[in-house]
Tab-separated table of C-alpha atoms in Angstrom:
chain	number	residue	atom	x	y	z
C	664	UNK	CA	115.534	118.161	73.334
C	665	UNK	CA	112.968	117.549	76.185
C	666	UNK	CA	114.826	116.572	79.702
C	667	UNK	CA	113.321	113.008	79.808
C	668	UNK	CA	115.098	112.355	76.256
C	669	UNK	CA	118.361	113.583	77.440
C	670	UNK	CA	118.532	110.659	80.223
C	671	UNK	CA	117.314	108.208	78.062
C	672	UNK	CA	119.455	109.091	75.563
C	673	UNK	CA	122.345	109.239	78.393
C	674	UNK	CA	121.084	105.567	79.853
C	675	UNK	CA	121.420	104.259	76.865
C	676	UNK	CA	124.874	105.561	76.097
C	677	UNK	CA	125.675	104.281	80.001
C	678	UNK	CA	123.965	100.648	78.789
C	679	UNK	CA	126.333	99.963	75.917
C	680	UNK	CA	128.792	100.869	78.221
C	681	UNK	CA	128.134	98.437	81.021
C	682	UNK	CA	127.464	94.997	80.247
C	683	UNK	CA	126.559	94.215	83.626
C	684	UNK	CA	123.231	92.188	84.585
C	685	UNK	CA	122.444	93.900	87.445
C	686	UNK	CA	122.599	97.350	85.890
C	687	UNK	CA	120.641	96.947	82.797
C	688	UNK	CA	118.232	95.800	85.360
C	689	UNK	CA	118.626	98.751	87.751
C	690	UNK	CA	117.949	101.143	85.187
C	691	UNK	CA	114.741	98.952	83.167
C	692	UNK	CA	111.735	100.803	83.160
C	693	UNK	CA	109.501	99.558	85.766
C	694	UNK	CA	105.996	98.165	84.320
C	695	UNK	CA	103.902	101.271	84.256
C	696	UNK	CA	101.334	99.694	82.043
C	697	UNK	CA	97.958	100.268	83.292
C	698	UNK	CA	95.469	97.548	82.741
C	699	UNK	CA	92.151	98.042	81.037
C	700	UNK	CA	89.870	98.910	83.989
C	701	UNK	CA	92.945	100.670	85.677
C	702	UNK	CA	93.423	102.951	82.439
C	703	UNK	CA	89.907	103.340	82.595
C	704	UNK	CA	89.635	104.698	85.962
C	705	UNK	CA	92.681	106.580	86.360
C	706	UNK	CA	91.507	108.674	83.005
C	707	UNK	CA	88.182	108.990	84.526
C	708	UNK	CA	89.938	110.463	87.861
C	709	UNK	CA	91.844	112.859	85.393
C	710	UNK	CA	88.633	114.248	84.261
C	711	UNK	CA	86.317	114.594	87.241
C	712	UNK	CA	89.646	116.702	88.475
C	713	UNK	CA	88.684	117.735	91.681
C	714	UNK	CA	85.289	116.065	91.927
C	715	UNK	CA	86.527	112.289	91.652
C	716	UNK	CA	85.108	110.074	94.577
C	717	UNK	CA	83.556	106.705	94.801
C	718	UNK	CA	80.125	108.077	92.854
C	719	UNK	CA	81.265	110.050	90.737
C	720	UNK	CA	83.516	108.145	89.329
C	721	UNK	CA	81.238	105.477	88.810
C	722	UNK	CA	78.780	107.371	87.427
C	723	UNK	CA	81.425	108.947	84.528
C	724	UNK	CA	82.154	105.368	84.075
C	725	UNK	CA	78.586	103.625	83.084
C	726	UNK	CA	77.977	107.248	81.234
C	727	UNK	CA	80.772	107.404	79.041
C	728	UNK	CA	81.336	103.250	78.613
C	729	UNK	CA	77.739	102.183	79.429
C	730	UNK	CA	79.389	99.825	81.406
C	731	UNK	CA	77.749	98.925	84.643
C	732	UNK	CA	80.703	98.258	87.612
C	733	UNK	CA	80.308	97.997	91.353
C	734	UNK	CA	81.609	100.448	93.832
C	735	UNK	CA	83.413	97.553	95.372
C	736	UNK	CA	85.497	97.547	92.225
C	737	UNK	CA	85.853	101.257	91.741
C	738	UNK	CA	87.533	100.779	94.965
C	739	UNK	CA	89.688	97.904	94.702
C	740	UNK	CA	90.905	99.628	91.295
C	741	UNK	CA	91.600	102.942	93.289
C	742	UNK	CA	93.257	100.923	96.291
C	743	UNK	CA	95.415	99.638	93.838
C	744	UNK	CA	96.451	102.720	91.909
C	745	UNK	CA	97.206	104.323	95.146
C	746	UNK	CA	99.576	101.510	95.886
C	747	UNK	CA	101.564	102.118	92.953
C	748	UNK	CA	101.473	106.144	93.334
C	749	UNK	CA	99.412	106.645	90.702
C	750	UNK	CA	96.749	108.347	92.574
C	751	UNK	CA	96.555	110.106	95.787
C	752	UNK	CA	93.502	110.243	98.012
C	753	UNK	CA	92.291	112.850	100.892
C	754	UNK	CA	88.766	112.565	103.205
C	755	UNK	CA	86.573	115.714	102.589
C	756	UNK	CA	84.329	116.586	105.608
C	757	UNK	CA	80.893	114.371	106.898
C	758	UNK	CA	77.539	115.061	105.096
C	759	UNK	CA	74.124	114.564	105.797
C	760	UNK	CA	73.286	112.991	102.601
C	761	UNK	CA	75.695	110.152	103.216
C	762	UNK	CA	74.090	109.589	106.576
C	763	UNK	CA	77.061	111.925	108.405
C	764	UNK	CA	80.106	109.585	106.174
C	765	UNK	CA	82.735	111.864	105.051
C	766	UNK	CA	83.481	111.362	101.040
C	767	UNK	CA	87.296	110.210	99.733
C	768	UNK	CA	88.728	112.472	96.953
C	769	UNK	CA	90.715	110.964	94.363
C	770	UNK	CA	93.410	113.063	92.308
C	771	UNK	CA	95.701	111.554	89.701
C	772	UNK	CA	99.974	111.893	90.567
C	773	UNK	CA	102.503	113.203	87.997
C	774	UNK	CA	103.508	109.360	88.125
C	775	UNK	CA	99.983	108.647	87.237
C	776	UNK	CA	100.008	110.948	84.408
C	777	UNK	CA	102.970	109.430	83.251
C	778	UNK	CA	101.631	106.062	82.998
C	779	UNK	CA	98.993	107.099	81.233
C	780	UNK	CA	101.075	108.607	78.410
C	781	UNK	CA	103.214	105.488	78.797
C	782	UNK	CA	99.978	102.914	78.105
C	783	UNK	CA	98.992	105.631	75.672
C	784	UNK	CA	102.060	105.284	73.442
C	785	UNK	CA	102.463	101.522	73.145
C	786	UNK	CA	98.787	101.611	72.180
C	787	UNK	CA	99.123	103.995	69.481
C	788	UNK	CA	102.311	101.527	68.648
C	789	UNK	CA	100.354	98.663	68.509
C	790	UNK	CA	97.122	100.433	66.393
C	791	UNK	CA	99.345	102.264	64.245
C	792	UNK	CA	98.759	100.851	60.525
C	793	UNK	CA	96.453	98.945	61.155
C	794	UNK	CA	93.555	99.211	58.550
C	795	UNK	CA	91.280	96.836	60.330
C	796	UNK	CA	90.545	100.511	62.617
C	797	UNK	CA	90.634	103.418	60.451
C	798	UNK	CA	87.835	105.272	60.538
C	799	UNK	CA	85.969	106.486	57.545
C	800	UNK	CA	85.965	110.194	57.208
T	277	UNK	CA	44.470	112.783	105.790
T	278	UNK	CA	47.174	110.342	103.878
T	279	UNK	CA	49.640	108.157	106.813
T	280	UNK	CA	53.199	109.048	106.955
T	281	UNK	CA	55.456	106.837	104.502
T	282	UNK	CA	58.243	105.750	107.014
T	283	UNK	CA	62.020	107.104	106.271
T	284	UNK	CA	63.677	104.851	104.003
T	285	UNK	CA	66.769	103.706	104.688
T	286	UNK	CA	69.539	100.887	103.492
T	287	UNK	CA	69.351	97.264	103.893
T	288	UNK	CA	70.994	97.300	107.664
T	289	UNK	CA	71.934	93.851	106.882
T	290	UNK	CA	73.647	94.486	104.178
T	291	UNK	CA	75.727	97.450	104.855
T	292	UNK	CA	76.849	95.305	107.928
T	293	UNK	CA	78.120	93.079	105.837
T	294	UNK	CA	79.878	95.313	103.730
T	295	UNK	CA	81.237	96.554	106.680
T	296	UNK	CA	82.500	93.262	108.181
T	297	UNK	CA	84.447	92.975	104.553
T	298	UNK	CA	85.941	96.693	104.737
T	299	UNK	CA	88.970	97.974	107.224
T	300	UNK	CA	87.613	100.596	109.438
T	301	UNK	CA	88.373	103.686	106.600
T	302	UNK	CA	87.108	102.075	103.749
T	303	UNK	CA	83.960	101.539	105.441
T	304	UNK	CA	83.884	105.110	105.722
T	305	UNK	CA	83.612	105.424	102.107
T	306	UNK	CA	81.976	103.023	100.173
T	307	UNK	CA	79.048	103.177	102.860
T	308	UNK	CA	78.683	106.888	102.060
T	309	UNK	CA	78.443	105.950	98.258
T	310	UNK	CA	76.160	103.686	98.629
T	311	UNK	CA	74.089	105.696	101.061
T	312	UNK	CA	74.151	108.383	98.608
T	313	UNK	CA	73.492	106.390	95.644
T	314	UNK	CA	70.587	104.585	97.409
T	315	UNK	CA	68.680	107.844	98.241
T	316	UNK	CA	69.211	108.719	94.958
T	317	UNK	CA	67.676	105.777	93.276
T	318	UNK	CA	64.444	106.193	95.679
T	319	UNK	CA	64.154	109.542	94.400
T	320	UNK	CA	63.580	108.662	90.780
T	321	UNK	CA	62.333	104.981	91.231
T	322	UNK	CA	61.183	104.007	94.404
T	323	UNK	CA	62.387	102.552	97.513
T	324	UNK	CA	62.153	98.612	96.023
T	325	UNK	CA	64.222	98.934	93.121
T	326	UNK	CA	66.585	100.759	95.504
T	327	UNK	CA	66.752	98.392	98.098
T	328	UNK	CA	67.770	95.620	95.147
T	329	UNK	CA	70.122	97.933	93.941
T	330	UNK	CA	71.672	98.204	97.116
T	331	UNK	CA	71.650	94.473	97.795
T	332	UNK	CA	72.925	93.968	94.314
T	333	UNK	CA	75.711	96.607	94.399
T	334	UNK	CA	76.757	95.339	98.606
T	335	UNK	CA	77.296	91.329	96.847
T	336	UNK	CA	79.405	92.756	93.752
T	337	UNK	CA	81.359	94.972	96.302
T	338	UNK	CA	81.712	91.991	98.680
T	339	UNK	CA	83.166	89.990	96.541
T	340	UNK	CA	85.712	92.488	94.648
T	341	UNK	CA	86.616	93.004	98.519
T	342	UNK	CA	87.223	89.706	99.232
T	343	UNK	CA	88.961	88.732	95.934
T	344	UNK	CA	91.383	91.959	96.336
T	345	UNK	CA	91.848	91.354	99.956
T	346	UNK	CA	93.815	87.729	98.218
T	347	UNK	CA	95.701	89.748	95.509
T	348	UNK	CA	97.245	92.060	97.698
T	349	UNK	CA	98.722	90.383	100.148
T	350	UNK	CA	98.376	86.372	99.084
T	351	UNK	CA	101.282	84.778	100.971
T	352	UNK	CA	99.970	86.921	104.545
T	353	UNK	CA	96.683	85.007	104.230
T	354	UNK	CA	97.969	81.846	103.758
T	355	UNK	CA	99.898	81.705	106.599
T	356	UNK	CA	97.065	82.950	108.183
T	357	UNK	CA	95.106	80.201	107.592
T	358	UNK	CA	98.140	78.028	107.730
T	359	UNK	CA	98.146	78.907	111.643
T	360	UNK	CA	94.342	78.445	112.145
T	361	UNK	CA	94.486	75.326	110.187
T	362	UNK	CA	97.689	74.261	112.453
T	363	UNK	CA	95.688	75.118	115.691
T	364	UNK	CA	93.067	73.085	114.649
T	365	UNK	CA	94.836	70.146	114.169
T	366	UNK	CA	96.910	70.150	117.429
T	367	UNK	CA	94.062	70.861	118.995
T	368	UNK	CA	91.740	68.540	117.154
T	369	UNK	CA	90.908	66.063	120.512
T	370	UNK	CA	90.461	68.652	123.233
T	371	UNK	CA	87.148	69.240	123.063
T	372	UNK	CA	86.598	65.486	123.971
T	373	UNK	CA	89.658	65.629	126.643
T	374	UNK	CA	88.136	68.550	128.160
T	375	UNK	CA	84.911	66.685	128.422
T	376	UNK	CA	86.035	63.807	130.060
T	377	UNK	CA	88.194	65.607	131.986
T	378	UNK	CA	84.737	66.950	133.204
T	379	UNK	CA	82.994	63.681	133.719
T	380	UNK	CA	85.546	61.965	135.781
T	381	UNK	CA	85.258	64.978	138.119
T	382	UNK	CA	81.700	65.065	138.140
T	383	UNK	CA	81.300	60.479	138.733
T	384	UNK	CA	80.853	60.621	141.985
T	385	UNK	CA	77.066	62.589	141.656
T	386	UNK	CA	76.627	60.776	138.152
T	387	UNK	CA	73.762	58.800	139.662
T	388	UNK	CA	71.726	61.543	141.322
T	389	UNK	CA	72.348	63.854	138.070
T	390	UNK	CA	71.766	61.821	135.583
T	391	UNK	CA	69.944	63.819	133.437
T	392	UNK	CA	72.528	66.260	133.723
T	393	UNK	CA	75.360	63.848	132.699
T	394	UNK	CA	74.042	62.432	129.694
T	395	UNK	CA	73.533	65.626	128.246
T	396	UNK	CA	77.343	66.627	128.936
T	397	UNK	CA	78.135	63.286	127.102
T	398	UNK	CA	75.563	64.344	124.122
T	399	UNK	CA	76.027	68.134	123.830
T	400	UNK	CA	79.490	68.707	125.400
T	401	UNK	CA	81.918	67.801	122.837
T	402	UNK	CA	80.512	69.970	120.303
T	403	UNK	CA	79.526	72.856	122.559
T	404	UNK	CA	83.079	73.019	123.718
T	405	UNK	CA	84.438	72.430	119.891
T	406	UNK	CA	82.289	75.175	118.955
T	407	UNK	CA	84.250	77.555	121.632
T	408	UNK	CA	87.641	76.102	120.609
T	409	UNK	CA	87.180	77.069	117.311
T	410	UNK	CA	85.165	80.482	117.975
T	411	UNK	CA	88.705	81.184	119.802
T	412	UNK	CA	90.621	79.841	116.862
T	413	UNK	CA	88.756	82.016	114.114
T	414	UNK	CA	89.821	85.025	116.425
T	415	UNK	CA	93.134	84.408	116.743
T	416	UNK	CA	93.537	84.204	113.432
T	417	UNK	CA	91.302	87.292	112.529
T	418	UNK	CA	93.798	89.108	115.244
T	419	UNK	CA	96.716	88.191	112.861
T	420	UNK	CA	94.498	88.807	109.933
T	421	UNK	CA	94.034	92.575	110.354
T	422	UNK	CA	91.880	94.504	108.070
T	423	UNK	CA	90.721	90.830	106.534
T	424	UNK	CA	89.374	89.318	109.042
T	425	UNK	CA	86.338	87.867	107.314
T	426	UNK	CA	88.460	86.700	104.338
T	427	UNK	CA	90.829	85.248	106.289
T	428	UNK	CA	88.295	82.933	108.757
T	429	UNK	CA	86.167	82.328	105.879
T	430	UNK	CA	88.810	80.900	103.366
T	431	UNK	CA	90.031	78.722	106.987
T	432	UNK	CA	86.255	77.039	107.124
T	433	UNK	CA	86.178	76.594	103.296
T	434	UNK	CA	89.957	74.909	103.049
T	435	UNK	CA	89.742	73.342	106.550
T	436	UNK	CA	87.680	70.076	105.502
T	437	UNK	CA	89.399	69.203	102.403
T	438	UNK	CA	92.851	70.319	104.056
T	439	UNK	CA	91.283	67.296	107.107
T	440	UNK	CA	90.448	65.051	104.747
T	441	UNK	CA	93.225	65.367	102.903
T	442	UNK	CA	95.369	64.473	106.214
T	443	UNK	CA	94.273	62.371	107.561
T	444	UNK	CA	94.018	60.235	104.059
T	445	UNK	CA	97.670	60.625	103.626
T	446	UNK	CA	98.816	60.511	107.594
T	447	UNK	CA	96.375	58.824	108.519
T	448	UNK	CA	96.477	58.617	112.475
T	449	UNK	CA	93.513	57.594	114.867
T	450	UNK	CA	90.472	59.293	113.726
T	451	UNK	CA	91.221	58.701	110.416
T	452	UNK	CA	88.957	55.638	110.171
T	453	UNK	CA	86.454	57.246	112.503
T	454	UNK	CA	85.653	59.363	109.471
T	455	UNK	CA	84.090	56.900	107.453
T	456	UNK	CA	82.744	54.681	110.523
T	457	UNK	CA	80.917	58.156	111.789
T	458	UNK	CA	80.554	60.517	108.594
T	459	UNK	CA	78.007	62.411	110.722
T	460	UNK	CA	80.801	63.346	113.567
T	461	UNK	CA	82.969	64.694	110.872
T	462	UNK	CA	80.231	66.581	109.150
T	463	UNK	CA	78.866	67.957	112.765
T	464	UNK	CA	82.716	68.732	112.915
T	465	UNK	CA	83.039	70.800	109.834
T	466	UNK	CA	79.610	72.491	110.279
T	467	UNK	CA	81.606	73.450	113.835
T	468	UNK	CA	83.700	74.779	111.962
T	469	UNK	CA	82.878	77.006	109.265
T	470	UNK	CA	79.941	78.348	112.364
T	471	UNK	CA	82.593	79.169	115.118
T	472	UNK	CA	85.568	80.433	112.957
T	473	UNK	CA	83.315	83.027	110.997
T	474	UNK	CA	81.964	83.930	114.384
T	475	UNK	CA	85.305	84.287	115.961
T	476	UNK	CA	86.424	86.784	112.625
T	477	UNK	CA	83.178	88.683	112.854
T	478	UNK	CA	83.592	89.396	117.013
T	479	UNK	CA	87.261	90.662	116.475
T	480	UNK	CA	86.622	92.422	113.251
T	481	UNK	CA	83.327	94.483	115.341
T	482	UNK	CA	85.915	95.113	118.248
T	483	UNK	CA	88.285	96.885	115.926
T	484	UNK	CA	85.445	98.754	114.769
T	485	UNK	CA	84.293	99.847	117.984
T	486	UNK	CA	88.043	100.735	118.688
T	487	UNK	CA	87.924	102.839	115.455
T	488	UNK	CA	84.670	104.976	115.871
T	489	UNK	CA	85.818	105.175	119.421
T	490	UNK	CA	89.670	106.876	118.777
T	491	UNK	CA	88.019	108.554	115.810
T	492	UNK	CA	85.335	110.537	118.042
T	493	UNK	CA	88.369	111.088	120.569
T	494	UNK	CA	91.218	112.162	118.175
T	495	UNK	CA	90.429	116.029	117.098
């Protein structure tokens, strides 16, 4: 059994213990839902690996979503997500192309990579059985 | 023998104003994107469609700036603009105190100055108005830090109505000036949203002067 089952598994053994308010709350999941622009960017982070800053990831965005965004939200997004740990950022060194401005590097956390599996799952929850979106083979 | 195209660069006007929306860092950044971007985009279609691109992609960035700089920290801003708005209304009569103040100095050499003392009665209320609330819009861009803009800019929006409001509900001496001399409140408002942006601009420059500065310094 993986390691995350066994303190689930022991939480909720502990939570049918201990009727008490305060410690079902202690121990509730926090909300590690991503929103849809947040998903969006975090799993186009994921892919870029180490390549992911401000144009890049915009340009993986309209490419793969033909959706046009702004770098101001790209940024906002990524402000946000670093907020909650979900991504991590370092400054790479000046270049003369970006008229001597040093790029930001984005990298997605293990926290990060959890949400995404977390969003992932209650997705799949919610589609499952659903013949309104099977696709024809 | 064919003239030398000039270097094309940004919209200076608009990267400042990015800028002015950005702390010091994230200035950093999204200015190198858009540099990038931009030379890109005059490589494969020419320096106009660039420059709207730029201007384009500066507004959408401006205002995912501004509208993030409210999300993250909401209750911070408004007491931000709680103080400015506070200041203001303590200090809503000065400029005419200060005036006067000024003229019953100056009586004595009214009649050879003349000139010189009408015009203080014209233009020295709101001169003086316009300094009391330049200072106003940087104290509270000082408190504001890293949203300086926002935070001056949402004062001189909510300001007027937030007057209005007051002084419809309180009530209190000027509040029947208002609708004997619209035009003095308007002038007042104009004041206003002019000298509070200007005061969150100035301080929001100074701290990036102070940044380029300790960056060049620090190894």
């Amino acid at each position: 059994m993986p390691d995350e089952m066994v303190g689930l598994r022991s939480e909720e053994s502990l939570l049918t213990q201990m009727h008490h308010f305060f410690y079902i709350v202690y121990i509730m999941p926090a909300r590690d839902y991503l929103g849809e622009f947040e998903h969006i960017v975090l799993l186009t982070v994921l892919r870029l690996d180490d390549q992911a800053y401000g144009v890049t990831v915009r340009r993986e965005i309209e490419a793969r979503t033909r959706r046009e965004v702004s770098i101001g939200a790209i940024y906002a997004t990524l402000d946000r997500l670093e907020a909650k740990g979900y991504v991590q950022s370092r400054v790479g060194g000046p270049t003369a192309e970006r008229g001597g401005r040093s790029k930001r590097f984005f990298r997605v956390t293990a926290q990060g990579v959890s949400a995404i599996k977390h969003t992932h799952r209650a997705l799949r929850s919610l589609t499952e059985g659903l013949a309104l979106l099977k696709t024809r083979s | 023998m064919t003239p030398e195209l000039p270097h094309p660069h940004p919209p200076r006007l608009a990267a400042w104003l990015v800028a002015l929306f950005t702390s010091a860092a994230q200035a950093e950044s999204i200015l190198g994107d858009l540099h990038e971007e931009f030379f890109d985009i005059v490589s494969k279609a020419g320096i106009a469609s660039a420059r709207r691109w730029y201007w384009r992609q500066s507004a959408e960035t401006i205002a995912h700036l501004a509208s993030a700089g409210f999300r993250v920290a909401p209750w911070s801003l408004a007491g931000v603009v709680l103080l400015g708005f506070l200041l203001r209304r303590f200090d809503f009569q000065l400029p005419e105190r200060i005036i006067v103040a000024i003229l019953r100095a100056q009586r004595p050499y009214s009649n050879l100055h003349y000139g010189f003392y009408v015009w203080q009665v014209t233009y020295g209320i709101p001169i003086v108005g316009v300094i009391q609330t330049v200072l106003i819009g940087c104290i509270v861009a000082a408190f504001a830090k890293g949203r300086e803009i926002v935070a001056t800019t949402t004062l001189s929006i909510v300001s007027p109505f937030a007057f209005l409001l007051h002084f419809l509900l309180v009530g209190g001496q000027w509040s029947n000036s208002i609708f004997i001399f619209p035009w003095r409140f308007l002038i007042i408002q104009v004041e206003n949203l002019v000298g509070l942006v200007i005061g969150g601009v100035l301080v929001r420059e100074f701290r990036s002067v102070v940044a380029r500065r300790f960056s060049r310094t620090s190894p």
